[in-house]
Coordinates of C-alpha atoms in Angstrom, one line a residue:
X1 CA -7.5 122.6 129.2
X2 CA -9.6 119.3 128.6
X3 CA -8.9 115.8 128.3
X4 CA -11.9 114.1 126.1
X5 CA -14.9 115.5 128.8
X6 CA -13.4 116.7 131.5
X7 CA -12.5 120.2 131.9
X8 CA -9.6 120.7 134.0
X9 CA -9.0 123.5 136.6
X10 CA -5.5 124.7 135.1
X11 CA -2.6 123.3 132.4
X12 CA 0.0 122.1 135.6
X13 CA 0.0 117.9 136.2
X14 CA 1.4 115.7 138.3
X15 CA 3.3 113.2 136.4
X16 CA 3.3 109.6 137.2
X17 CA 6.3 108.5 139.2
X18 CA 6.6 104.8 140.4
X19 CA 7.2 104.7 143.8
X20 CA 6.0 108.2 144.4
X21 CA 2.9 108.9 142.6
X22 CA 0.3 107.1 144.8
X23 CA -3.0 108.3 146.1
X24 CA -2.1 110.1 149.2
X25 CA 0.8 111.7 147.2
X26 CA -2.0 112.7 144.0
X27 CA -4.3 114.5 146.7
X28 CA -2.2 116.4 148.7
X29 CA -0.2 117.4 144.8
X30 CA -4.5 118.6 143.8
X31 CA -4.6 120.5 147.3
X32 CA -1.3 122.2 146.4
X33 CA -2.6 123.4 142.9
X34 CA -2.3 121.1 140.2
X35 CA -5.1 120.8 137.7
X36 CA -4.4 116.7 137.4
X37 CA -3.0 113.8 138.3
X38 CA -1.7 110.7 136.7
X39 CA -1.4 107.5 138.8
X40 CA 1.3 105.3 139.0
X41 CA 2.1 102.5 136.4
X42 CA -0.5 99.7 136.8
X43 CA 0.6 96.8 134.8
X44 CA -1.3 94.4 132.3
X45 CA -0.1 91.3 133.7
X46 CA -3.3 89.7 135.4
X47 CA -1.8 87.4 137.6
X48 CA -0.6 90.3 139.5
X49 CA -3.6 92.3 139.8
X50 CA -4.7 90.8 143.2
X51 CA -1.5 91.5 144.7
X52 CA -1.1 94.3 147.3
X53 CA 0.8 96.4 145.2
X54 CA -1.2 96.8 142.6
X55 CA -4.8 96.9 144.3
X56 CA -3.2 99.9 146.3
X57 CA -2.7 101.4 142.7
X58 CA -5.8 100.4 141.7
X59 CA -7.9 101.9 144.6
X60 CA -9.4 105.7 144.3
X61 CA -11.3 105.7 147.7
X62 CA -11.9 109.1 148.0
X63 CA -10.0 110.4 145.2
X64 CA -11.0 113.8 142.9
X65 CA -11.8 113.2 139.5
X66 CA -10.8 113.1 137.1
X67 CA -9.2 109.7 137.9
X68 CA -6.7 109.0 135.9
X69 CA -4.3 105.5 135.6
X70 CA -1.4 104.6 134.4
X71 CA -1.3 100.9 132.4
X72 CA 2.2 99.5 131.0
X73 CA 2.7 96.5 129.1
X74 CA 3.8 95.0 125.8
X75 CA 0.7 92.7 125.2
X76 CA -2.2 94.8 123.3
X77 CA -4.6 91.9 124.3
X78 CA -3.7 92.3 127.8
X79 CA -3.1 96.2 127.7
X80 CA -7.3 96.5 126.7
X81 CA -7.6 94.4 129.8
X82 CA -5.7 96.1 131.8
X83 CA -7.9 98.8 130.4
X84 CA -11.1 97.3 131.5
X85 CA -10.3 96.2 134.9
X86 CA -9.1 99.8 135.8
X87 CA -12.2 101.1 134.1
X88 CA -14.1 98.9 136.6
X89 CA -12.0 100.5 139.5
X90 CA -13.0 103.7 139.0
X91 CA -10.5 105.1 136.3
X92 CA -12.0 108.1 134.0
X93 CA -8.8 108.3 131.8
X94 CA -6.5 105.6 130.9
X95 CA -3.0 106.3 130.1
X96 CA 0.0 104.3 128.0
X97 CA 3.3 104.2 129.5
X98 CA 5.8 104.7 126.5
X99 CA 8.0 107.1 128.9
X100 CA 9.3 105.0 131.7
X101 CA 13.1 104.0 131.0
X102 CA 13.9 101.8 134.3
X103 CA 15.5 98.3 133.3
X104 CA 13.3 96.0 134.8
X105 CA 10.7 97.7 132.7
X106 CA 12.5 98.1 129.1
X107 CA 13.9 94.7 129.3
X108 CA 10.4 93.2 129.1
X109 CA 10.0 95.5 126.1
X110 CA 7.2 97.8 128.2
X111 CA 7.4 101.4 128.9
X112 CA 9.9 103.9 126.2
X113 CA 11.0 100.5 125.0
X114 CA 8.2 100.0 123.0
X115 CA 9.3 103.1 121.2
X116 CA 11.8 101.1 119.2
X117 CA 8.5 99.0 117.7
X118 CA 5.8 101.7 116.0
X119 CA 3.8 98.8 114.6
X120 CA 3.8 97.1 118.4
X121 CA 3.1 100.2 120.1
X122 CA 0.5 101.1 117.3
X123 CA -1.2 98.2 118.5
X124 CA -1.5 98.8 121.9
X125 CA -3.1 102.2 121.1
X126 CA -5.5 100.7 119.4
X127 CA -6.7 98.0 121.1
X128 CA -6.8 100.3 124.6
X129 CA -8.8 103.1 122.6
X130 CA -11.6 100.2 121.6
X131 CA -11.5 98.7 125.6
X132 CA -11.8 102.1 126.6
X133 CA -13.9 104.1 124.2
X134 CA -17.6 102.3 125.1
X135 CA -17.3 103.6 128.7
X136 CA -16.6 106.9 127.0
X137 CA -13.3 107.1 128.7
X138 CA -10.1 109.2 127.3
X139 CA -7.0 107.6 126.7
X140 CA -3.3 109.6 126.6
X141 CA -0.3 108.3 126.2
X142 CA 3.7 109.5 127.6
X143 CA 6.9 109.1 125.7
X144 CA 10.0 109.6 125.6
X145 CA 11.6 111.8 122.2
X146 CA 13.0 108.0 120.9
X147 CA 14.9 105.4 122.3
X148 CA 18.6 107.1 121.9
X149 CA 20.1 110.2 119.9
X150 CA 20.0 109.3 116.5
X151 CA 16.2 107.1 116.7
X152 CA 13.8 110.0 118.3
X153 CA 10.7 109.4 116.7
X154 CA 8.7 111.4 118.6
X155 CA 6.9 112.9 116.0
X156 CA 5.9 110.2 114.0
X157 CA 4.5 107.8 116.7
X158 CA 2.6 110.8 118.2
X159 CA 1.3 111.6 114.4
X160 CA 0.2 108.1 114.4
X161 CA -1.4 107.9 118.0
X162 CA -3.3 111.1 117.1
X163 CA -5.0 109.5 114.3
X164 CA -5.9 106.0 116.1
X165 CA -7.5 108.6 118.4
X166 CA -5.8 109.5 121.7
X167 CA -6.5 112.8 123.4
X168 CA -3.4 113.6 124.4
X169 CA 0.3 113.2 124.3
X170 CA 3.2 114.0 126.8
X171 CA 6.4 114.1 125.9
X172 CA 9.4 113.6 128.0
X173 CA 12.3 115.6 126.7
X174 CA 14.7 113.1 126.7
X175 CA 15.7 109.7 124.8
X176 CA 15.6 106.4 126.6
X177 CA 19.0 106.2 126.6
X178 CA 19.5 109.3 128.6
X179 CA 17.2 107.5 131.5
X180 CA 16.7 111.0 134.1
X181 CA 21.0 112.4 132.9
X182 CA 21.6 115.6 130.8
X183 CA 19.5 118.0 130.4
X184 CA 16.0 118.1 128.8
X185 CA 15.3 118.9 125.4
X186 CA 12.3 121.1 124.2
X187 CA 12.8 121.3 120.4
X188 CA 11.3 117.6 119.8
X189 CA 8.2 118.6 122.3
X190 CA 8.0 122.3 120.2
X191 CA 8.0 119.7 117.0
X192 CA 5.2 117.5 118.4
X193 CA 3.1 120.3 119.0
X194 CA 3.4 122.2 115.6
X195 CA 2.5 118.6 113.7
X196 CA -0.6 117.7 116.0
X197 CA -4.3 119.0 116.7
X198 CA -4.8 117.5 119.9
X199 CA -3.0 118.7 123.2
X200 CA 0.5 117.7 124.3
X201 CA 2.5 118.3 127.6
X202 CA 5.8 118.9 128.2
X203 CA 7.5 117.1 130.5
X204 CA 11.7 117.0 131.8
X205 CA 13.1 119.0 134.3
X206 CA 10.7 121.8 134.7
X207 CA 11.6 122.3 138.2
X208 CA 10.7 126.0 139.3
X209 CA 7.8 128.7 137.9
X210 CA 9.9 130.4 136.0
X211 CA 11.4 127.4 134.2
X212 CA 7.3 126.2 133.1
X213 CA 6.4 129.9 131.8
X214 CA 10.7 129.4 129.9
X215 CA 9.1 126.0 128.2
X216 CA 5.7 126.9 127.8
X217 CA 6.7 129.8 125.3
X218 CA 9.8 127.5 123.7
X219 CA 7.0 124.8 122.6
X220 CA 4.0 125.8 122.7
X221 CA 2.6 123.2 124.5
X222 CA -1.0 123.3 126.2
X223 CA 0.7 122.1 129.6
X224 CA 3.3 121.3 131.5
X225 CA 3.9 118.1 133.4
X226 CA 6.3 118.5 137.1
X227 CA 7.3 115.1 138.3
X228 CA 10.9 115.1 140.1
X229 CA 10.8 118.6 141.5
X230 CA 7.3 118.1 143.5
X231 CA 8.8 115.8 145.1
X232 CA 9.0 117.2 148.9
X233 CA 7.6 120.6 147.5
X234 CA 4.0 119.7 146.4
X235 CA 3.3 123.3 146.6
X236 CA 5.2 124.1 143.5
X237 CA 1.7 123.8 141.1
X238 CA 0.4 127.2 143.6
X239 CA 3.3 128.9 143.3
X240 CA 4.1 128.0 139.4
X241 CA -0.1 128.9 139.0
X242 CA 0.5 132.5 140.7
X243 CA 3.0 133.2 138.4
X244 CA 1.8 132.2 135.1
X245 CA -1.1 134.2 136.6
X246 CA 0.5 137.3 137.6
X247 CA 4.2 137.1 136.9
X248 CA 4.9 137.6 140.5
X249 CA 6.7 135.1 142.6
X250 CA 5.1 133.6 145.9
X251 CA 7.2 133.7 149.1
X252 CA 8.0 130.5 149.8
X253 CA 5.5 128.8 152.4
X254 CA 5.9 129.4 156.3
X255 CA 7.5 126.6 158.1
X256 CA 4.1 126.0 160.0
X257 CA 2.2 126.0 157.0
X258 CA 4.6 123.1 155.3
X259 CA 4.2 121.6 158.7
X260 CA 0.9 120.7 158.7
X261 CA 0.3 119.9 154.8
X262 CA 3.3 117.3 155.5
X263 CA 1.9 115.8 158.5
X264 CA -1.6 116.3 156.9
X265 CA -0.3 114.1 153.7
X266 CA 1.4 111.2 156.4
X267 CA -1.8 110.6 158.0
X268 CA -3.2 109.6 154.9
X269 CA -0.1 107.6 153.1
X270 CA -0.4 106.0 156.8
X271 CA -4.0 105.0 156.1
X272 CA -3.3 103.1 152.5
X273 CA -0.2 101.0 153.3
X274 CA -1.2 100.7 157.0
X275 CA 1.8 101.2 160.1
X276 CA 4.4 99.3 159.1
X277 CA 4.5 99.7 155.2
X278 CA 3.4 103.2 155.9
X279 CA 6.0 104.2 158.2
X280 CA 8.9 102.7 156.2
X281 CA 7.4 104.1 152.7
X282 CA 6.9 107.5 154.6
X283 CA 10.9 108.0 155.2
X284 CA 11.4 109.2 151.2
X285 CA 8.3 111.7 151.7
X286 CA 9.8 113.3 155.0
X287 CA 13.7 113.0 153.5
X288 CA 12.6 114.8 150.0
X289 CA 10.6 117.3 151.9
X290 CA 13.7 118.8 154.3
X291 CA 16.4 117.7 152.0
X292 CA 17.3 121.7 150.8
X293 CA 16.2 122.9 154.4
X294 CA 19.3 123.4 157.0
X295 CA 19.8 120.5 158.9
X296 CA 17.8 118.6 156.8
X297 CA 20.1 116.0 156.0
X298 CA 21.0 115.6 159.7
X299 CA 17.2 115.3 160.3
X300 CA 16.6 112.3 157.2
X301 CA 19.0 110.3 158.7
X302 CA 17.9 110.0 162.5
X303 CA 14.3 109.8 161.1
X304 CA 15.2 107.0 159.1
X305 CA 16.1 104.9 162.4
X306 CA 12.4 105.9 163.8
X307 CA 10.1 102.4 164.3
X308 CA 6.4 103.7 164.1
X309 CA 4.7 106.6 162.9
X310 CA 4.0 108.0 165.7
X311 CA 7.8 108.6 166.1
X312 CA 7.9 110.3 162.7
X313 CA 5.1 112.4 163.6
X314 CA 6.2 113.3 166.5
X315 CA 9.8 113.8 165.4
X316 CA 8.7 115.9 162.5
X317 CA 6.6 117.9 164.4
X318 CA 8.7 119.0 166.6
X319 CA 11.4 119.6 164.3
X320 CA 9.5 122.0 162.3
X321 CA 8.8 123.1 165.1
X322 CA 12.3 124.3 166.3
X323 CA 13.2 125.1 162.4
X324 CA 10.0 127.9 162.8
X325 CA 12.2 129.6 165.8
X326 CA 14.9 131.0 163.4
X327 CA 13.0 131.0 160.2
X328 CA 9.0 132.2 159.5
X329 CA 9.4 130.7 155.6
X330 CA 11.3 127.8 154.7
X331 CA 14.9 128.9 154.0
X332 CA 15.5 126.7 150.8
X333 CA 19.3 126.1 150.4
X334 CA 19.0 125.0 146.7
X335 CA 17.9 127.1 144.2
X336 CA 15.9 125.4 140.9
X337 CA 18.0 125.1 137.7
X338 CA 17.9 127.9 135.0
X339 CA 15.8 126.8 131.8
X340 CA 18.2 125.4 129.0
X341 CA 17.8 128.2 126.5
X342 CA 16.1 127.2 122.6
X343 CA 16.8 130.1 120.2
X344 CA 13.3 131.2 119.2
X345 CA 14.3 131.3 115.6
X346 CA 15.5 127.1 116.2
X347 CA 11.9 126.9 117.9
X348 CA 10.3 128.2 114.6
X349 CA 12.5 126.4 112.5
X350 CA 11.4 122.7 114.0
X351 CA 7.6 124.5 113.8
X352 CA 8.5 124.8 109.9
X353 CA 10.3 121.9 109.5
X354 CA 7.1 119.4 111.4

C-alpha cells in the first residue's frame, strides 16, 4: 500500500474523526497496528489558525510519518493555503474533507456538502494539488457516495479527482443525508474502484475483523478505513491485521494489558491540552474504552464527576485493577455487527456497469 512516496506498513487507517482523531489518539491507533493516520479537520479560514484549537491540530511533535492532515473549506484560494501552512507544520500528505456531514460544517457549504457542486469541489482539488505538489507532497481526498439517495455521484467526482491528480480516494458508504444512520453501502465503493487506477478506501461501519476481510472482498478496495469502532478499542487494527494475516481471531487483550495502553495514551492526551482541558477531554476516551465492559457504564459516570487527572488515573487504575480479579481478558458485552451482505454477482454487475 502507498500513498504518492510513502510506503505504508499495512492497508488498515485510522479515519479522521473531529473531536477524537488528535495526536495522542493517532499514536497510540499506530502502536495498536494501523498502517496510517489521518488528522483531524484543520480548516482554511486563516483567522483561526492561531487559535488553540487549531495549533493543537496543527502540531506533530513527535509524531510517525507519514504525517497526514486533514483541511476543509469551501474557498480553493484559501484551501491551497490552508495547504501551505500545514505543509510548513510538518504535514507529508494533505487531505480534502468531502466526507464530513455535521451541520455546522455543510451549512457553510464545506465538507460532503461540497458534493452537490462538482465544478466547486473540482476547484478545490486543483488548486490544493498545485500548493501542494512543489513540496512533493500527496494529496487524497474523503467523500461521501453523494449528498442523498437519488444524487450519489461518487463515481464521477472521484473519476474527475483522479485525473486532476489525487492519489487516493476514500469513500464513506453512505449519502450525506444519511449523516452516521442506516447501514453502509459497499456497492458505490465496489463501483469507485472498478472505474479508477489509483487506490481507494472503504470506509462505514467496518467495526470488527471479520466485517474488513466481508468488504474488502465485496469491493475490492486496496484498504479499509475504521473510524467509530476504534474508538475505546484502538487495538482493533492488531487484531483485524492477525486475521487478514492468518484467518485466526486474536483473544481479546488482557485487562492489564488494556490497562496500561489506556493510561499510557492519557499521559500523553494530558500533555497536549494540558490538566484541565486534558482531564475534561479525557472523560470520552475512558467512557468509550469500558462502555461494553461490566460495570462500565457505572464506572463512566462517577469518572465523569473526577476534577484532575490524577483522579482519573488513579480511578482507572484501580478499576482495571479490580475488573482483572474476575476476568484475565476483557469480557466484551457487545459483540460487532455482522457485514451487510452484497450478492457477488450485484458486486460484478456495478464492476460492469463502472
Amino acid at each position: 500500500m502507498q500513498i504518492g512516496p510513502y510506503c505504508l506498513p499495512n492497508n488498515l487507517f485510522v479515519a479522521p474523526m473531529a473531536g477524537v482523531t488528535d495526536r495522542p489518539f493517532r499514536q497510540l491507533c499506530r502502536r495498536m497496528g494501523a498502517g496510517y493516520a489521518v488528522s483531524e479537520m484543520v480548516t482554511s479560514r486563516k483567522d483561526l489558525w492561531s487559535s488553540l484549537k487549531t495549533s493543537r491540530r496543527a502540531n506533530h511533535d513527535g509524531e510517525a510519518g507519514p504525517i497526514a492532515v486533514q483541511i476543509a473549506g469551501t474557498d480553493a484560494a484559501m484551501m491551497a493555503e490552508a495547504t501551505r501552512y500545514n505543509i510548513d507544520r510538518g504535514a507529508q500528505i494533505i487531505d480534502i474533507n468531502m466526507g464530513c456531514p455535521a451541520k455546522k460544517v455543510c451549512n457553510k457549504w464545506a465538507g460532503s456538502a461540497l458534493m452537490q457542486d462538482e465544478p466547486l469541489a473540482l476547484q478545490i482539488i486543483e488548486a490544493v494539488i498545485a500548493a501542494a505538489a512543489p513540496h512533493g507532497v500527496p494529496v487524497t481526498l474523503k467523500m461521501r457516495t453523494g449528498w442523498c439517495e437519488s444524487e450519489k455521484n461518487a463515481l464521477r467526482l472521484s473519476l474527475a479527482a483522479e485525473s486532476a491528480g489525487v492519489a487516493m480516494v476514500t469513500v464513506h458508504g453512505r449519502t450525506r443525508e444519511q449523516g452516521y444512520k442506516g447501514e453502509a453501502e459497499y456497492a458505490t465503493v465496489a463501483a469507485v474502484k472498478a472505474a479508477l487506477k489509483i487506490a481507494v478506501v472503504a470506509n462505514g461501519d467496518i467495526d470488527s475483523p471479520q466485517k474488513a476481510k466481508q468488504v474488502l472482498a465485496l469491493t475490492g478496495a486496496d484498504a479499509v478505513m475504521i473510524g467509530r469502532a476504534a474508538q475505546g478499542r484502538p487495538w482493533i487494527f492488531t487484531e483485524t491485521a492477525h486475521f487478514l494475516a492468518t484467518g485466526e481471531s486474536l483473544p481479546a487483550p488482557t485487562v492489564l494489558q488494556a490497562r496500561d495502553w489506556l493510561l499510557e495514551h492519557l499521559h500523553d492526551h494530558y500533555s497536549l491540552y494540558g490538566e484541565l482541558t486534558g482531564m475534561r477531554t479525557a472523560r470520552k476516551h475512558i467512557g468509550w474504552a469500558v462502555a461494553e465492559l461490566p460495570g462500565g457504564e457505572e464506572f463512566r459516570q462517577e469518572m465523569n464527576l473526577l476534577e484532575s487527572s490524577a483522579a482519573q488515573v488513579k480511578a482507572l487504575q484501580a478499576w482495571f485493577d479490580t475488573l482483572a480479579q474476575g476476568y484475565q481478558r476483557l469480557p466484551y458485552l457487545a459483540k460487532p455487527s455482522e457485514a451487510r451482505t452484497i450478492a457477488p454477482h450485484e458486486c460484478k454487475q456495478l464492476r460492469q456497469q463502472a
